[in-house]
Short mmCIF file of C-alpha atoms and ligand atoms in Angstrom, two decimals:
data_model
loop_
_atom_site.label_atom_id
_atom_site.label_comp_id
_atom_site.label_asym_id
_atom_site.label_seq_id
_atom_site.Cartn_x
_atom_site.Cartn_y
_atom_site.Cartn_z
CA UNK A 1 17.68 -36.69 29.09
CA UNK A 2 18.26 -34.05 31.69
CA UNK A 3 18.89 -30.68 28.77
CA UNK A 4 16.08 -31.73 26.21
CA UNK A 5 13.55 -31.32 29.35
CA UNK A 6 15.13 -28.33 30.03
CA UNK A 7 15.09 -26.96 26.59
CA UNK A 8 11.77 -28.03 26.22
CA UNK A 9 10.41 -26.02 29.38
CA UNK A 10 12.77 -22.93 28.07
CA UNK A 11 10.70 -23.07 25.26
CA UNK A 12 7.50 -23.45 26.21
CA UNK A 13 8.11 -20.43 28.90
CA UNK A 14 9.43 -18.35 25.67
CA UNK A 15 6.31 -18.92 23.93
CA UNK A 16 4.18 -18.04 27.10
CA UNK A 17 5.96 -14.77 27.43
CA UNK A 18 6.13 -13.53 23.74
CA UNK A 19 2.22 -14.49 23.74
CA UNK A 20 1.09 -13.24 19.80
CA UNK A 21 4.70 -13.82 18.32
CA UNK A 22 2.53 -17.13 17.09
CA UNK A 23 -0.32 -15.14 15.90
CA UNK A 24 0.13 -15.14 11.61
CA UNK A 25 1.10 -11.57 10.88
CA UNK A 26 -1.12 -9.39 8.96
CA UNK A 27 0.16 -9.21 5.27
CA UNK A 28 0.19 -13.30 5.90
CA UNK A 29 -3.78 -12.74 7.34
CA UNK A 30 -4.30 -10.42 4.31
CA UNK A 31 -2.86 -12.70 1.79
CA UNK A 32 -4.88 -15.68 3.20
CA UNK A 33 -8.02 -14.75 4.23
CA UNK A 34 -8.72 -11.00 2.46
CA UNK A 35 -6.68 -10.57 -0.58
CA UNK A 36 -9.23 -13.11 -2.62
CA UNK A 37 -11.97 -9.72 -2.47
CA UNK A 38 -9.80 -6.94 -1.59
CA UNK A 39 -6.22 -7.64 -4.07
CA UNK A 40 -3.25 -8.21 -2.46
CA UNK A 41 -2.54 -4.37 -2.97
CA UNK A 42 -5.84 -3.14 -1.24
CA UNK A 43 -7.20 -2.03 -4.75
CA UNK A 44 -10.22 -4.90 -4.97
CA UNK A 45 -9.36 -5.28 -8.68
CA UNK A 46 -9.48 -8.95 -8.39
CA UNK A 47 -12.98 -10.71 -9.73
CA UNK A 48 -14.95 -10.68 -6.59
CA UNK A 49 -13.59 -6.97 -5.61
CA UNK A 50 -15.10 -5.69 -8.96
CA UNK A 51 -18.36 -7.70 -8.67
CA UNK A 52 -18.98 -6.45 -5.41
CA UNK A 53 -18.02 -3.26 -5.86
CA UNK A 54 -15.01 -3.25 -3.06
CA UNK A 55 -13.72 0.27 -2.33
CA UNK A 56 -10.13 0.69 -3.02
CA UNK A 57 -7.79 0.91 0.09
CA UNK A 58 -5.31 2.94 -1.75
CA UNK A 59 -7.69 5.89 -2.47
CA UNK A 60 -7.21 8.86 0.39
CA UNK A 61 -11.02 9.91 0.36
CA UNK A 62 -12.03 5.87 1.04
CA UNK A 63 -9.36 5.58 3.70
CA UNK A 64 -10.75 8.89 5.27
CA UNK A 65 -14.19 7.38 5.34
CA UNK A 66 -13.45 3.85 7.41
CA UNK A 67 -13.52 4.46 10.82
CA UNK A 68 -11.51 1.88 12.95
CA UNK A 69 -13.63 0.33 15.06
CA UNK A 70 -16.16 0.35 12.14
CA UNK A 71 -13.57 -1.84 10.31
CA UNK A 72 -12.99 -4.02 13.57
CA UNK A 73 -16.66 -4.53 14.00
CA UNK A 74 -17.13 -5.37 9.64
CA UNK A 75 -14.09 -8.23 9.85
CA UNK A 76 -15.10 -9.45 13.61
CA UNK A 77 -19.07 -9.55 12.75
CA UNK A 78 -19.06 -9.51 9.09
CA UNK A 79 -20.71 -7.75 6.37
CA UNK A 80 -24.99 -8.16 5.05
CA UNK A 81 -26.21 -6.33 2.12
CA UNK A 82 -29.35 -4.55 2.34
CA UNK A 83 -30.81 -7.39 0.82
CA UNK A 84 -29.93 -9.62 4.19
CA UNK A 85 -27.06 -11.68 2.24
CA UNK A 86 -23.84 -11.98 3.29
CA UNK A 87 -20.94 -9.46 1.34
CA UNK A 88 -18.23 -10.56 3.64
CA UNK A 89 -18.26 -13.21 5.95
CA UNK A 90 -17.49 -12.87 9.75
CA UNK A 91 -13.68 -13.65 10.85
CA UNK A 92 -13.86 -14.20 14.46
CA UNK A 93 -13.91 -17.61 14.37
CA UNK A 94 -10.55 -17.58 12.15
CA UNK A 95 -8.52 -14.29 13.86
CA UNK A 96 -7.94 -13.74 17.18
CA UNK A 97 -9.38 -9.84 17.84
CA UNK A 98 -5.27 -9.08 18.22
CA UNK A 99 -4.85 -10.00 14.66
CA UNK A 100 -8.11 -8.18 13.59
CA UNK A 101 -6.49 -5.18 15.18
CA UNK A 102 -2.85 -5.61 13.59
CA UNK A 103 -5.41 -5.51 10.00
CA UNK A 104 -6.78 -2.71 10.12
CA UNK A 105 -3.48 -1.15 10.93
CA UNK A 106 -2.66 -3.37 7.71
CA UNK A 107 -5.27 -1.45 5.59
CA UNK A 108 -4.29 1.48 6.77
CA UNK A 109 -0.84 1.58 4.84
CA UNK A 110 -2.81 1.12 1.88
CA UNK A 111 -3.57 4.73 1.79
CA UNK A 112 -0.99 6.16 -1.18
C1 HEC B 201 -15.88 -12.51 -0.11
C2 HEC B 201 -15.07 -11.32 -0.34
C3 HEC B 201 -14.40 -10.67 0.85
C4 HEC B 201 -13.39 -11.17 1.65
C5 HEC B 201 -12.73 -12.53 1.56
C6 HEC B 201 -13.07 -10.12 2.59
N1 HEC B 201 -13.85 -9.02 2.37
FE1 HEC B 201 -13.74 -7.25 3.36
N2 HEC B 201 -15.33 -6.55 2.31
C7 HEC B 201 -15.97 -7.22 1.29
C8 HEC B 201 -17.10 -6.44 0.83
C9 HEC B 201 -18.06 -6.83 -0.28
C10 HEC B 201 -17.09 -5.26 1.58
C11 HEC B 201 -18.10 -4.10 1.50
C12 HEC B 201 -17.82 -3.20 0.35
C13 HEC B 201 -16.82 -2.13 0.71
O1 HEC B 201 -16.89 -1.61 1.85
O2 HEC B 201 -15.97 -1.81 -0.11
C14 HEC B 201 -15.96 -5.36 2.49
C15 HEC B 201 -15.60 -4.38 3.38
C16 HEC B 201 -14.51 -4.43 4.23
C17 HEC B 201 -14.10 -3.36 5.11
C18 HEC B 201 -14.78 -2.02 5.27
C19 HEC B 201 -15.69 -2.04 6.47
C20 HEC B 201 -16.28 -0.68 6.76
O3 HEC B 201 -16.28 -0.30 7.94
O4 HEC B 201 -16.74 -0.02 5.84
C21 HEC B 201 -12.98 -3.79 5.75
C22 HEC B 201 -12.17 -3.01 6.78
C23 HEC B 201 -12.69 -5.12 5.26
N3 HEC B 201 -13.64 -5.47 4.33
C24 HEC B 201 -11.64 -5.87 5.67
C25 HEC B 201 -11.43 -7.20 5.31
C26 HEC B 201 -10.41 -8.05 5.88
C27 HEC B 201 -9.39 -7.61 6.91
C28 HEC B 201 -10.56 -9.28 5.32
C29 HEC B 201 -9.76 -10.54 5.61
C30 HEC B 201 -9.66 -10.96 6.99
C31 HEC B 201 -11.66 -9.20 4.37
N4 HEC B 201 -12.16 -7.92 4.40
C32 HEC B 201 -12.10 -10.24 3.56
C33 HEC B 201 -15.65 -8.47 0.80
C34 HEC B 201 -14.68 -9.32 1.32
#
């Protein structure tokens, strides 16, 4: 069983060295974990987007507004209302801050 061992340790080295290449890509992030509130095409016209009143990604003037690490801190830390209660929950428990990153550059091709 000498070349399965081998193979095996080739692989395992591979996936050391390309480090993120297991990381889910953004749009499959988006998709999963954002597009519920925000629409798969940034717009927030889904149920949730209109009830809370989601800005729409595509819009210039809204894109010109978010400030990156504003966005990284919102998705790591999450979002409270002024009322105290949650508007979007915090994702660092579910993306790595590499992923969180790779979103916002996501979001950003919104922009029309
Ligand atoms: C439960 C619904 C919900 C989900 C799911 C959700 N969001 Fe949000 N998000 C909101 C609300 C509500 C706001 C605040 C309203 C606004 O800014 O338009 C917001 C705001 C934001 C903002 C703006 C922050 C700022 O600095 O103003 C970003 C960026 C964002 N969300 C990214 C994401 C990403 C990325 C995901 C997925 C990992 C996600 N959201 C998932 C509801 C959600």
């Amino acid at each position: 069983m000498k070349i399965p061992t081998k193979l095996a340790l080739a692989a395992a080295a591979l996936a050391l060295i390309s480090g993120g290449a297991y990381a889910a890509s953004a749009s499959d992030n988006w998709d999963n974990s954002c597009a519920s509130c925000h629409g798969s095409d940034g717009k927030a016209q889904t149920k949730t987007g209109k009830k809370l009143k989601i800005k729409d990604y595509t819009d210039a003037a809204v894109q010109a507004q978010l400030k990156d690490d504003e966005m990284i801190k919102s998705i790591t830390e999450g979002i409270k209302g002024d009322n105290g209660k949650e508007k979007m929950k915090s994702f660092k428990d579910e993306l790595s801050a590499d992923e969180i990153k790779d979103l916002v550059g996501f979001i950003r091709k919104f922009k029309a």
